[in-house]
């Protein structure tokens, strides 16, 4: 971190867009090198970070920690709570709903989660609230189409659209928080991924509600997904069916079920991996490196665990492209997409990319 910044992401708010992007790319590049994969540099193409997209008002989800009916956050690494009634990173519908929450003063609530879709329709989850609280909130803010409490779900959960596909997303399920940048990431992968010569299988690991597998489904005969959050699995199945996709989803940890699934189904052509910050479990990385797929698309939010996993995958896969995406502007985090292709001397096909 720069001298005087006190290792705070607030430092990035003081930088211009270009300077912040330059610093993030160097920071992530240094982390990757520190974890031992700089010997790849001669073998893969590192594409630049795009800088033209919005830097503020991009977050489609927020979870407020409530005290005395007011919104706020805990200071990182402590139990100290500070009141916050506005955040420049939040999509504008979330800011409108936050104003409504603070006007009402829901004193019994512990947390309130807000999520918006691309149309500005909101769903709220009140932890510690009552049906009366749900009615107050939806009445105060017309953008809120549904509210869940421990007692009931009032209204509906708006669908989220990415490209031509629509997704149901339950409150506890993961979904990327930046629609614009996620669309750009998906477009990049579609433009550069190696397509099957005939119908093949796509394996979607850490699949959540099935977003990535369904998004790439038109290139494949069927999708198989693994997700550890059991409540997301039937949602993924519904999302596949509602979008006309042949999808099969398993509720399990990837490290516990990947090897069994690999032996159960025909060899997948493509594997999409979008793990949490902890990355792949060592057993999962080893199984993945031996799965025989023609390509692996690894989407990472942590350069250290990405580097660690690539060391294992490199035995059977070559890195073709690496591209960062700024899914979290004005923070110290980047998303990184890595396209890997199976090492095969007889395979003359290469991923087409525009450098």
mmCIF file of N, CA and C in Angstrom, residues 277-344:
data_model
loop_
_atom_site.group_PDB
_atom_site.id
_atom_site.type_symbol
_atom_site.label_atom_id
_atom_site.label_comp_id
_atom_site.label_asym_id
_atom_site.label_seq_id
_atom_site.Cartn_x
_atom_site.Cartn_y
_atom_site.Cartn_z
ATOM 1 N N UNK A 277 -13.479 -16.747 -2.250
ATOM 2 C CA UNK A 277 -12.103 -16.249 -2.104
ATOM 3 C C UNK A 277 -11.121 -17.344 -1.704
ATOM 4 N N UNK A 278 -11.605 -18.354 -1.030
ATOM 5 C CA UNK A 278 -10.722 -19.440 -0.591
ATOM 6 C C UNK A 278 -10.238 -20.293 -1.749
ATOM 7 N N UNK A 279 -10.823 -20.125 -2.931
ATOM 8 C CA UNK A 279 -10.383 -20.874 -4.100
ATOM 9 C C UNK A 279 -10.779 -22.337 -4.038
ATOM 10 N N UNK A 280 -10.050 -23.167 -4.788
ATOM 11 C CA UNK A 280 -10.340 -24.597 -4.847
ATOM 12 C C UNK A 280 -9.680 -25.331 -3.688
ATOM 13 N N UNK A 281 -10.373 -26.324 -3.149
ATOM 14 C CA UNK A 281 -9.725 -27.238 -2.214
ATOM 15 C C UNK A 281 -8.660 -28.011 -2.993
ATOM 16 N N UNK A 282 -7.533 -28.373 -2.370
ATOM 17 C CA UNK A 282 -6.460 -29.073 -3.092
ATOM 18 C C UNK A 282 -6.942 -30.310 -3.834
ATOM 19 N N UNK A 283 -7.842 -31.079 -3.222
ATOM 20 C CA UNK A 283 -8.344 -32.282 -3.889
ATOM 21 C C UNK A 283 -9.162 -31.933 -5.118
ATOM 22 N N UNK A 284 -9.935 -30.857 -5.047
ATOM 23 C CA UNK A 284 -10.739 -30.428 -6.194
ATOM 24 C C UNK A 284 -9.851 -29.931 -7.323
ATOM 25 N N UNK A 285 -8.804 -29.180 -6.981
ATOM 26 C CA UNK A 285 -7.880 -28.682 -8.008
ATOM 27 C C UNK A 285 -7.184 -29.843 -8.714
ATOM 28 N N UNK A 286 -6.784 -30.853 -7.956
ATOM 29 C CA UNK A 286 -6.115 -32.010 -8.560
ATOM 30 C C UNK A 286 -7.066 -32.769 -9.480
ATOM 31 N N UNK A 287 -8.302 -33.002 -9.010
ATOM 32 C CA UNK A 287 -9.298 -33.684 -9.843
ATOM 33 C C UNK A 287 -9.585 -32.890 -11.105
ATOM 34 N N UNK A 288 -9.698 -31.573 -10.957
ATOM 35 C CA UNK A 288 -9.973 -30.718 -12.104
ATOM 36 C C UNK A 288 -8.838 -30.782 -13.120
ATOM 37 N N UNK A 289 -7.614 -30.822 -12.636
ATOM 38 C CA UNK A 289 -6.474 -30.857 -13.553
ATOM 39 C C UNK A 289 -6.421 -32.153 -14.361
ATOM 40 N N UNK A 290 -7.121 -33.189 -13.870
ATOM 41 C CA UNK A 290 -7.105 -34.495 -14.540
ATOM 42 C C UNK A 290 -8.446 -34.836 -15.193
ATOM 43 N N UNK A 291 -9.351 -33.841 -15.297
ATOM 44 C CA UNK A 291 -10.718 -34.132 -15.747
ATOM 45 C C UNK A 291 -10.821 -34.357 -17.258
ATOM 46 N N UNK A 292 -9.836 -33.907 -18.023
ATOM 47 C CA UNK A 292 -9.842 -34.133 -19.465
ATOM 48 C C UNK A 292 -10.605 -33.123 -20.286
ATOM 49 N N UNK A 293 -11.194 -32.098 -19.654
ATOM 50 C CA UNK A 293 -11.929 -31.074 -20.401
ATOM 51 C C UNK A 293 -10.989 -30.322 -21.338
ATOM 52 N N UNK A 294 -11.520 -29.857 -22.459
ATOM 53 C CA UNK A 294 -10.703 -29.116 -23.421
ATOM 54 C C UNK A 294 -10.319 -27.736 -22.889
ATOM 55 N N UNK A 295 -11.168 -27.160 -22.057
ATOM 56 C CA UNK A 295 -10.824 -25.847 -21.507
ATOM 57 C C UNK A 295 -11.425 -25.667 -20.123
ATOM 58 N N UNK A 296 -10.771 -24.827 -19.342
ATOM 59 C CA UNK A 296 -11.251 -24.418 -18.028
ATOM 60 C C UNK A 296 -11.333 -22.899 -18.030
ATOM 61 N N UNK A 297 -12.477 -22.386 -17.606
ATOM 62 C CA UNK A 297 -12.668 -20.945 -17.456
ATOM 63 C C UNK A 297 -12.723 -20.662 -15.965
ATOM 64 N N UNK A 298 -11.670 -20.061 -15.439
ATOM 65 C CA UNK A 298 -11.541 -19.833 -14.003
ATOM 66 C C UNK A 298 -11.800 -18.351 -13.732
ATOM 67 N N UNK A 299 -12.810 -18.073 -12.907
ATOM 68 C CA UNK A 299 -13.158 -16.706 -12.518
ATOM 69 C C UNK A 299 -12.831 -16.551 -11.038
ATOM 70 N N UNK A 300 -11.921 -15.639 -10.735
ATOM 71 C CA UNK A 300 -11.382 -15.553 -9.377
ATOM 72 C C UNK A 300 -11.529 -14.148 -8.810
ATOM 73 N N UNK A 301 -11.770 -14.075 -7.504
ATOM 74 C CA UNK A 301 -11.792 -12.784 -6.820
ATOM 75 C C UNK A 301 -10.624 -12.640 -5.856
ATOM 76 N N UNK A 302 -9.657 -13.569 -5.910
ATOM 77 C CA UNK A 302 -8.490 -13.495 -5.025
ATOM 78 C C UNK A 302 -7.246 -13.965 -5.774
ATOM 79 N N UNK A 303 -6.280 -13.085 -6.027
ATOM 80 C CA UNK A 303 -5.113 -13.469 -6.821
ATOM 81 C C UNK A 303 -4.220 -14.495 -6.138
ATOM 82 N N UNK A 304 -4.199 -14.504 -4.806
ATOM 83 C CA UNK A 304 -3.340 -15.452 -4.092
ATOM 84 C C UNK A 304 -3.838 -16.886 -4.269
ATOM 85 N N UNK A 305 -5.142 -17.110 -4.058
ATOM 86 C CA UNK A 305 -5.662 -18.472 -4.219
ATOM 87 C C UNK A 305 -5.726 -18.858 -5.691
ATOM 88 N N UNK A 306 -5.925 -17.887 -6.569
ATOM 89 C CA UNK A 306 -5.873 -18.167 -8.005
ATOM 90 C C UNK A 306 -4.494 -18.687 -8.389
ATOM 91 N N UNK A 307 -3.442 -18.002 -7.941
ATOM 92 C CA UNK A 307 -2.071 -18.430 -8.246
ATOM 93 C C UNK A 307 -1.789 -19.831 -7.713
ATOM 94 N N UNK A 308 -2.244 -20.077 -6.500
ATOM 95 C CA UNK A 308 -2.056 -21.396 -5.887
ATOM 96 C C UNK A 308 -2.707 -22.486 -6.719
ATOM 97 N N UNK A 309 -3.946 -22.234 -7.174
ATOM 98 C CA UNK A 309 -4.667 -23.245 -7.943
ATOM 99 C C UNK A 309 -4.070 -23.433 -9.339
ATOM 100 N N UNK A 310 -3.584 -22.346 -9.941
ATOM 101 C CA UNK A 310 -2.989 -22.459 -11.269
ATOM 102 C C UNK A 310 -1.724 -23.313 -11.254
ATOM 103 N N UNK A 311 -1.012 -23.302 -10.133
ATOM 104 C CA UNK A 311 0.178 -24.159 -10.019
ATOM 105 C C UNK A 311 -0.184 -25.626 -10.192
ATOM 106 N N UNK A 312 -1.369 -25.998 -9.703
ATOM 107 C CA UNK A 312 -1.821 -27.390 -9.817
ATOM 108 C C UNK A 312 -2.359 -27.656 -11.222
ATOM 109 N N UNK A 313 -3.142 -26.722 -11.734
ATOM 110 C CA UNK A 313 -3.745 -26.920 -13.053
ATOM 111 C C UNK A 313 -2.716 -26.909 -14.177
ATOM 112 N N UNK A 314 -1.566 -26.280 -13.962
ATOM 113 C CA UNK A 314 -0.575 -26.120 -15.028
ATOM 114 C C UNK A 314 0.008 -27.446 -15.503
ATOM 115 N N UNK A 315 -0.126 -28.500 -14.708
ATOM 116 C CA UNK A 315 0.422 -29.796 -15.116
ATOM 117 C C UNK A 315 -0.239 -30.288 -16.401
ATOM 118 N N UNK A 316 -1.518 -29.951 -16.588
ATOM 119 C CA UNK A 316 -2.236 -30.449 -17.765
ATOM 120 C C UNK A 316 -2.899 -29.356 -18.595
ATOM 121 N N UNK A 317 -2.775 -28.109 -18.149
ATOM 122 C CA UNK A 317 -3.428 -27.010 -18.848
ATOM 123 C C UNK A 317 -2.480 -25.830 -19.033
ATOM 124 N N UNK A 318 -2.638 -25.163 -20.156
ATOM 125 C CA UNK A 318 -1.852 -23.983 -20.490
ATOM 126 C C UNK A 318 -2.742 -22.745 -20.377
ATOM 127 N N UNK A 319 -2.221 -21.690 -19.769
ATOM 128 C CA UNK A 319 -2.956 -20.427 -19.686
ATOM 129 C C UNK A 319 -2.865 -19.717 -21.032
ATOM 130 N N UNK A 320 -4.018 -19.397 -21.599
ATOM 131 C CA UNK A 320 -4.051 -18.672 -22.868
ATOM 132 C C UNK A 320 -4.316 -17.189 -22.695
ATOM 133 N N UNK A 321 -5.239 -16.862 -21.835
ATOM 134 C CA UNK A 321 -5.599 -15.459 -21.637
ATOM 135 C C UNK A 321 -5.875 -15.187 -20.165
ATOM 136 N N UNK A 322 -5.490 -13.999 -19.722
ATOM 137 C CA UNK A 322 -5.840 -13.508 -18.391
ATOM 138 C C UNK A 322 -6.359 -12.090 -18.556
ATOM 139 N N UNK A 323 -7.514 -11.818 -17.976
ATOM 140 C CA UNK A 323 -8.056 -10.454 -18.053
ATOM 141 C C UNK A 323 -8.720 -10.059 -16.735
ATOM 142 N N UNK A 324 -8.343 -8.916 -16.187
ATOM 143 C CA UNK A 324 -9.008 -8.417 -14.975
ATOM 144 C C UNK A 324 -10.277 -7.637 -15.313
ATOM 145 N N UNK A 325 -11.236 -7.685 -14.394
ATOM 146 C CA UNK A 325 -12.473 -6.920 -14.522
ATOM 147 C C UNK A 325 -12.722 -6.198 -13.208
ATOM 148 N N UNK A 326 -13.078 -4.932 -13.309
ATOM 149 C CA UNK A 326 -13.266 -4.112 -12.119
ATOM 150 C C UNK A 326 -14.717 -4.208 -11.646
ATOM 151 N N UNK A 327 -15.075 -5.364 -11.097
ATOM 152 C CA UNK A 327 -16.430 -5.561 -10.598
ATOM 153 C C UNK A 327 -16.711 -4.776 -9.324
ATOM 154 N N UNK A 328 -15.656 -4.284 -8.686
ATOM 155 C CA UNK A 328 -15.816 -3.609 -7.390
ATOM 156 C C UNK A 328 -15.082 -2.264 -7.397
ATOM 157 N N UNK A 329 -15.449 -1.329 -8.292
ATOM 158 C CA UNK A 329 -14.757 -0.040 -8.353
ATOM 159 C C UNK A 329 -14.705 0.665 -7.005
ATOM 160 N N UNK A 330 -13.611 1.397 -6.820
ATOM 161 C CA UNK A 330 -13.342 2.146 -5.584
ATOM 162 C C UNK A 330 -13.147 1.239 -4.384
ATOM 163 N N UNK A 331 -12.768 -0.004 -4.635
ATOM 164 C CA UNK A 331 -12.330 -0.902 -3.569
ATOM 165 C C UNK A 331 -11.007 -1.518 -4.013
ATOM 166 N N UNK A 332 -10.415 -2.314 -3.152
ATOM 167 C CA UNK A 332 -9.113 -2.922 -3.466
ATOM 168 C C UNK A 332 -9.263 -4.301 -4.090
ATOM 169 N N UNK A 333 -10.403 -4.585 -4.704
ATOM 170 C CA UNK A 333 -10.651 -5.909 -5.257
ATOM 171 C C UNK A 333 -10.862 -5.865 -6.771
ATOM 172 N N UNK A 334 -10.371 -6.891 -7.430
ATOM 173 C CA UNK A 334 -10.619 -7.101 -8.853
ATOM 174 C C UNK A 334 -11.103 -8.527 -9.060
ATOM 175 N N UNK A 335 -11.843 -8.737 -10.127
ATOM 176 C CA UNK A 335 -12.192 -10.085 -10.573
ATOM 177 C C UNK A 335 -11.254 -10.427 -11.730
ATOM 178 N N UNK A 336 -10.756 -11.650 -11.765
ATOM 179 C CA UNK A 336 -9.830 -12.058 -12.819
ATOM 180 C C UNK A 336 -10.384 -13.273 -13.546
ATOM 181 N N UNK A 337 -10.394 -13.202 -14.877
ATOM 182 C CA UNK A 337 -10.818 -14.324 -15.707
ATOM 183 C C UNK A 337 -9.588 -14.951 -16.345
ATOM 184 N N UNK A 338 -9.446 -16.255 -16.190
ATOM 185 C CA UNK A 338 -8.327 -16.989 -16.789
ATOM 186 C C UNK A 338 -8.903 -18.072 -17.695
ATOM 187 N N UNK A 339 -8.487 -18.064 -18.954
ATOM 188 C CA UNK A 339 -8.879 -19.103 -19.904
ATOM 189 C C UNK A 339 -7.713 -20.062 -20.084
ATOM 190 N N UNK A 340 -7.960 -21.328 -19.734
ATOM 191 C CA UNK A 340 -6.935 -22.364 -19.826
ATOM 192 C C UNK A 340 -7.348 -23.406 -20.862
ATOM 193 N N UNK A 341 -6.387 -23.899 -21.612
ATOM 194 C CA UNK A 341 -6.649 -24.915 -22.618
ATOM 195 C C UNK A 341 -5.814 -26.149 -22.331
ATOM 196 N N UNK A 342 -6.410 -27.283 -22.564
ATOM 197 C CA UNK A 342 -5.751 -28.560 -22.296
ATOM 198 C C UNK A 342 -4.465 -28.701 -23.092
ATOM 199 N N UNK A 343 -3.413 -29.160 -22.423
ATOM 200 C CA UNK A 343 -2.155 -29.463 -23.094
ATOM 201 C C UNK A 343 -2.332 -30.724 -23.924
ATOM 202 N N UNK A 344 -2.241 -30.575 -25.236
ATOM 203 C CA UNK A 344 -2.409 -31.721 -26.122
ATOM 204 C C UNK A 344 -1.616 -31.465 -27.400
#
